[in-house]
Amino acid sequence: MAAIEASGLCLDFPFYHLGARSLKKRLLGGARLHTDESNRVVVTALRNLDFRITTGERVALVGPNGAGKTTLLRTLAGVYEPVAGRLLVDGQIGALIDVAAGMDPESTGRENVMLRGLYRGLSDTECAALVEEVSAFSGIGDFFDVPIRTYSAGMGVRLAFALATAMQPQVLLMDEWFLAGDAAFMAKAEERLARLVGGADILVIATHDFSVVRRWCTRAIRMEGGVIIADGPAEEILAAMGA
């Protein structure tokens, strides 16, 4: 059973080059800026978050820019480490936050797919199957065997999307509803993404698109200034936001 549980979750980002005392004094007027025990100026990105997400839930993170939605997603994915509190993510994670993250531009598409498969602990047979599946879905033909730094932007998107959505996770983390490419590719990408979402035990998506929330999510967590200000059924949260 997949689950996500956070208790008193906090995340700070330090500013390493703010040494001037007068500048510190001006900055510390903001509620999210303070000094830590090492006397560094830090910004509180997430503050005292408490929530639990269980199998079957489809959760939208909503709120204005700078609310902490993507930061929370990256924390759930293990990109950022909390400075306080407790976080448990039980289940294999798939993150569609930056689909091109971890791609080596000097390696070929085939090599990038093989490396991703090995990183995920797949066997040689499973890696070979992954390579064939990604190659077929991306539709980039002979470019699959040349360095990806030579790709057009469209080919790069096709490969990144095909690879990012090739393995079904238990916990799917998404930053916005990702679709790109020409009309034909977008049509099959929509179908593939819907299948990925439907197969996940848990979905957490940060989005400004309320139509995506209404279509896919049963619950919404509203964030502002790095804190949770509302958590409940998606329609109730959207109605409270005037959406």
GROMACS .gro file of C-alpha atoms in nm:
model
  243
    1MET     CA    1   0.000   0.000   0.000
    2ALA     CA    2   0.147   0.334  -0.107
    3ALA     CA    3   0.133   0.624   0.137
    4ILE     CA    4   0.279   0.968   0.199
    5GLU     CA    5   0.290   1.114   0.548
    6ALA     CA    6   0.437   1.445   0.662
    7SER     CA    7   0.451   1.576   1.016
    8GLY     CA    8   0.594   1.918   1.102
    9LEU     CA    9   0.776   1.920   0.767
   10CYS     CA   10   1.008   2.219   0.722
   11LEU     CA   11   1.252   2.314   0.449
   12ASP     CA   12   1.493   2.610   0.447
   13PHE     CA   13   1.717   2.744   0.172
   14PRO     CA   14   2.030   2.933   0.287
   15PHE     CA   15   2.162   3.249   0.121
   16TYR     CA   16   2.538   3.197   0.128
   17HIS     CA   17   2.647   3.539   0.002
   18LEU     CA   18   2.445   3.770   0.224
   19GLY     CA   19   2.705   3.880   0.474
   20ALA     CA   20   2.638   4.253   0.503
   21ARG     CA   21   2.471   4.331   0.833
   22SER     CA   22   2.254   4.609   0.688
   23LEU     CA   23   2.133   4.383   0.408
   24LYS     CA   24   2.050   4.110   0.657
   25LYS     CA   25   1.852   4.360   0.862
   26ARG     CA   26   1.644   4.466   0.561
   27LEU     CA   27   1.580   4.109   0.448
   28LEU     CA   28   1.480   3.983   0.790
   29GLY     CA   29   1.174   4.204   0.780
   30GLY     CA   30   1.007   3.930   0.576
   31ALA     CA   31   0.817   3.658   0.762
   32ARG     CA   32   0.989   3.376   0.572
   33LEU     CA   33   1.346   3.504   0.621
   34HIS     CA   34   1.546   3.442   0.936
   35THR     CA   35   1.891   3.339   1.057
   36ASP     CA   36   1.976   2.983   1.154
   37GLU     CA   37   2.210   2.862   1.431
   38SER     CA   38   2.510   2.923   1.201
   39ASN     CA   39   2.399   3.287   1.156
   40ARG     CA   40   2.320   3.231   0.788
   41VAL     CA   41   2.023   3.408   0.632
   42VAL     CA   42   1.776   3.142   0.523
   43VAL     CA   43   1.436   3.151   0.357
   44THR     CA   44   1.172   2.914   0.489
   45ALA     CA   45   1.038   2.740   0.179
   46LEU     CA   46   0.805   2.501   0.365
   47ARG     CA   47   0.684   2.548   0.721
   48ASN     CA   48   0.525   2.292   0.956
   49LEU     CA   49   0.338   2.088   0.694
   50ASP     CA   50   0.114   1.809   0.824
   51PHE     CA   51  -0.074   1.579   0.586
   52ARG     CA   52  -0.132   1.215   0.497
   53ILE     CA   53  -0.206   1.078   0.149
   54THR     CA   54  -0.315   0.717   0.109
   55THR     CA   55  -0.364   0.471  -0.176
   56GLY     CA   56  -0.634   0.575  -0.420
   57GLU     CA   57  -0.605   0.949  -0.360
   58ARG     CA   58  -0.555   1.201  -0.638
   59VAL     CA   59  -0.424   1.523  -0.482
   60ALA     CA   60  -0.376   1.866  -0.641
   61LEU     CA   61  -0.138   2.122  -0.492
   62VAL     CA   62  -0.287   2.463  -0.568
   63GLY     CA   63  -0.196   2.822  -0.486
   64PRO     CA   64  -0.014   3.122  -0.634
   65ASN     CA   65   0.340   3.128  -0.769
   66GLY     CA   66   0.586   3.104  -0.481
   67ALA     CA   67   0.340   2.913  -0.261
   68GLY     CA   68   0.576   2.616  -0.228
   69LYS     CA   69   0.396   2.367  -0.453
   70THR     CA   70   0.692   2.261  -0.668
   71THR     CA   71   0.924   2.275  -0.367
   72LEU     CA   72   0.697   2.030  -0.187
   73LEU     CA   73   0.692   1.802  -0.493
   74ARG     CA   74   1.071   1.805  -0.508
   75THR     CA   75   1.086   1.727  -0.136
   76LEU     CA   76   0.850   1.431  -0.182
   77ALA     CA   77   1.070   1.313  -0.470
   78GLY     CA   78   1.382   1.325  -0.251
   79VAL     CA   79   1.547   1.613  -0.436
   80TYR     CA   80   1.540   1.832  -0.123
   81GLU     CA   81   1.600   1.712   0.231
   82PRO     CA   82   1.380   1.856   0.508
   83VAL     CA   83   1.553   2.045   0.789
   84ALA     CA   84   1.289   1.949   1.046
   85GLY     CA   85   0.988   1.727   1.087
   86ARG     CA   86   0.921   1.383   0.946
   87LEU     CA   87   0.847   1.265   0.592
   88LEU     CA   88   0.756   0.911   0.485
   89VAL     CA   89   0.699   0.817   0.122
   90ASP     CA   90   0.611   0.449   0.091
   91GLY     CA   91   0.606   0.323  -0.267
   92GLN     CA   92   0.807   0.348  -0.587
   93ILE     CA   93   0.818   0.711  -0.698
   94GLY     CA   94   0.783   0.845  -1.050
   95ALA     CA   95   0.845   1.218  -1.085
   96LEU     CA   96   0.732   1.422  -1.386
   97ILE     CA   97   0.880   1.743  -1.250
   98ASP     CA   98   1.161   1.801  -1.498
   99VAL     CA   99   1.130   1.517  -1.747
  100ALA     CA  100   1.473   1.588  -1.899
  101ALA     CA  101   1.652   1.583  -1.563
  102GLY     CA  102   1.943   1.341  -1.553
  103MET     CA  103   1.979   1.317  -1.931
  104ASP     CA  104   2.340   1.323  -2.054
  105PRO     CA  105   2.360   1.537  -2.369
  106GLU     CA  106   2.681   1.367  -2.483
  107SER     CA  107   2.521   1.020  -2.474
  108THR     CA  108   2.280   0.882  -2.730
  109GLY     CA  109   1.912   0.838  -2.668
  110ARG     CA  110   1.964   0.463  -2.643
  111GLU     CA  111   2.244   0.504  -2.388
  112ASN     CA  112   2.036   0.743  -2.178
  113VAL     CA  113   1.749   0.496  -2.166
  114MET     CA  114   1.982   0.209  -2.073
  115LEU     CA  115   2.138   0.416  -1.794
  116ARG     CA  116   1.795   0.509  -1.656
  117GLY     CA  117   1.692   0.145  -1.656
  118LEU     CA  118   2.008   0.036  -1.475
  119TYR     CA  119   1.959   0.316  -1.221
  120ARG     CA  120   1.608   0.185  -1.154
  121GLY     CA  121   1.751  -0.162  -1.092
  122LEU     CA  122   1.615  -0.330  -1.407
  123SER     CA  123   1.772  -0.648  -1.539
  124ASP     CA  124   1.947  -0.659  -1.878
  125THR     CA  125   1.634  -0.811  -2.033
  126GLU     CA  126   1.412  -0.544  -1.878
  127CYS     CA  127   1.648  -0.267  -1.992
  128ALA     CA  128   1.639  -0.403  -2.347
  129ALA     CA  129   1.259  -0.403  -2.341
  130LEU     CA  130   1.259  -0.049  -2.205
  131VAL     CA  131   1.490   0.066  -2.485
  132GLU     CA  132   1.263  -0.079  -2.752
  133GLU     CA  133   0.949   0.066  -2.594
  134VAL     CA  134   1.093   0.418  -2.558
  135SER     CA  135   1.238   0.409  -2.909
  136ALA     CA  136   0.905   0.310  -3.059
  137PHE     CA  137   0.698   0.564  -2.865
  138SER     CA  138   0.933   0.859  -2.917
  139GLY     CA  139   0.937   0.804  -3.291
  140ILE     CA  140   1.273   0.976  -3.341
  141GLY     CA  141   1.407   0.703  -3.569
  142ASP     CA  142   1.781   0.698  -3.638
  143PHE     CA  143   1.837   0.989  -3.398
  144PHE     CA  144   1.790   0.741  -3.113
  145ASP     CA  145   2.151   0.640  -3.174
  146VAL     CA  146   2.314   0.983  -3.188
  147PRO     CA  147   2.401   1.217  -2.897
  148ILE     CA  148   2.095   1.400  -2.770
  149ARG     CA  149   2.279   1.735  -2.788
  150THR     CA  150   2.213   1.711  -3.164
  151TYR     CA  151   1.836   1.678  -3.118
  152SER     CA  152   1.586   1.947  -3.203
  153ALA     CA  153   1.376   2.072  -2.912
  154GLY     CA  154   1.084   1.860  -3.033
  155MET     CA  155   1.290   1.540  -3.048
  156GLY     CA  156   1.428   1.608  -2.702
  157VAL     CA  157   1.075   1.645  -2.564
  158ARG     CA  158   0.962   1.323  -2.733
  159LEU     CA  159   1.250   1.121  -2.590
  160ALA     CA  160   1.223   1.273  -2.242
  161PHE     CA  161   0.848   1.218  -2.224
  162ALA     CA  162   0.868   0.862  -2.358
  163LEU     CA  163   1.133   0.772  -2.102
  164ALA     CA  164   0.969   0.951  -1.808
  165THR     CA  165   0.637   0.775  -1.868
  166ALA     CA  166   0.766   0.431  -1.964
  167MET     CA  167   0.771   0.284  -1.612
  168GLN     CA  168   0.456   0.274  -1.399
  169PRO     CA  169   0.519   0.415  -1.049
  170GLN     CA  170   0.312   0.363  -0.738
  171VAL     CA  171   0.348   0.730  -0.638
  172LEU     CA  172   0.327   0.971  -0.933
  173LEU     CA  173   0.445   1.329  -0.876
  174MET     CA  174   0.371   1.585  -1.149
  175ASP     CA  175   0.447   1.954  -1.191
  176GLU     CA  176   0.167   2.067  -1.422
  177TRP     CA  177   0.000   1.842  -1.676
  178PHE     CA  178   0.282   1.775  -1.919
  179LEU     CA  179   0.203   1.763  -2.290
  180ALA     CA  180   0.417   1.889  -2.576
  181GLY     CA  181   0.500   1.821  -2.936
  182ASP     CA  182   0.301   1.815  -3.258
  183ALA     CA  183  -0.069   1.726  -3.271
  184ALA     CA  184  -0.016   1.357  -3.349
  185PHE     CA  185   0.236   1.313  -3.066
  186MET     CA  186   0.019   1.507  -2.821
  187ALA     CA  187  -0.276   1.278  -2.889
  188LYS     CA  188  -0.088   0.962  -2.801
  189ALA     CA  189   0.093   1.140  -2.516
  190GLU     CA  190  -0.244   1.232  -2.362
  191GLU     CA  191  -0.356   0.869  -2.378
  192ARG     CA  192  -0.027   0.747  -2.229
  193LEU     CA  193  -0.034   1.004  -1.949
  194ALA     CA  194  -0.393   0.916  -1.862
  195ARG     CA  195  -0.295   0.549  -1.840
  196LEU     CA  196   0.002   0.636  -1.617
  197VAL     CA  197  -0.215   0.842  -1.383
  198GLY     CA  198  -0.484   0.575  -1.374
  199GLY     CA  199  -0.231   0.306  -1.287
  200ALA     CA  200  -0.066   0.496  -1.002
  201ASP     CA  201  -0.169   0.426  -0.644
  202ILE     CA  202  -0.123   0.794  -0.555
  203LEU     CA  203  -0.113   1.108  -0.772
  204VAL     CA  204   0.018   1.441  -0.645
  205ILE     CA  205   0.013   1.720  -0.904
  206ALA     CA  206   0.104   2.088  -0.867
  207THR     CA  207  -0.100   2.291  -1.111
  208HIS     CA  208  -0.257   2.627  -1.193
  209ASP     CA  209  -0.500   2.460  -1.434
  210PHE     CA  210  -0.825   2.406  -1.246
  211SER     CA  211  -0.969   2.200  -1.532
  212VAL     CA  212  -0.694   1.945  -1.462
  213VAL     CA  213  -0.788   1.949  -1.092
  214ARG     CA  214  -1.155   1.890  -1.171
  215ARG     CA  215  -1.082   1.615  -1.420
  216TRP     CA  216  -0.826   1.415  -1.224
  217CYS     CA  217  -0.822   1.508  -0.856
  218THR     CA  218  -1.043   1.421  -0.562
  219ARG     CA  219  -0.858   1.631  -0.307
  220ALA     CA  220  -0.675   1.963  -0.309
  221ILE     CA  221  -0.414   2.110  -0.076
  222ARG     CA  222  -0.403   2.488  -0.098
  223MET     CA  223  -0.068   2.648  -0.018
  224GLU     CA  224   0.048   3.005   0.035
  225GLY     CA  225   0.384   3.126   0.158
  226GLY     CA  226   0.513   2.774   0.221
  227VAL     CA  227   0.226   2.671   0.450
  228ILE     CA  228  -0.095   2.474   0.401
  229ILE     CA  229  -0.399   2.698   0.445
  230ALA     CA  230  -0.669   2.451   0.334
  231ASP     CA  231  -0.698   2.078   0.266
  232GLY     CA  232  -1.012   1.902   0.153
  233PRO     CA  233  -1.230   1.785  -0.138
  234ALA     CA  234  -1.111   1.941  -0.462
  235GLU     CA  235  -1.441   2.108  -0.550
  236GLU     CA  236  -1.470   2.266  -0.205
  237ILE     CA  237  -1.116   2.407  -0.221
  238LEU     CA  238  -1.167   2.544  -0.572
  239ALA     CA  239  -1.501   2.700  -0.473
  240ALA     CA  240  -1.333   2.872  -0.177
  241MET     CA  241  -1.077   3.013  -0.421
  242GLY     CA  242  -1.355   3.147  -0.642
  243ALA     CA  243  -1.261   2.909  -0.923
   0.00000   0.00000   0.00000
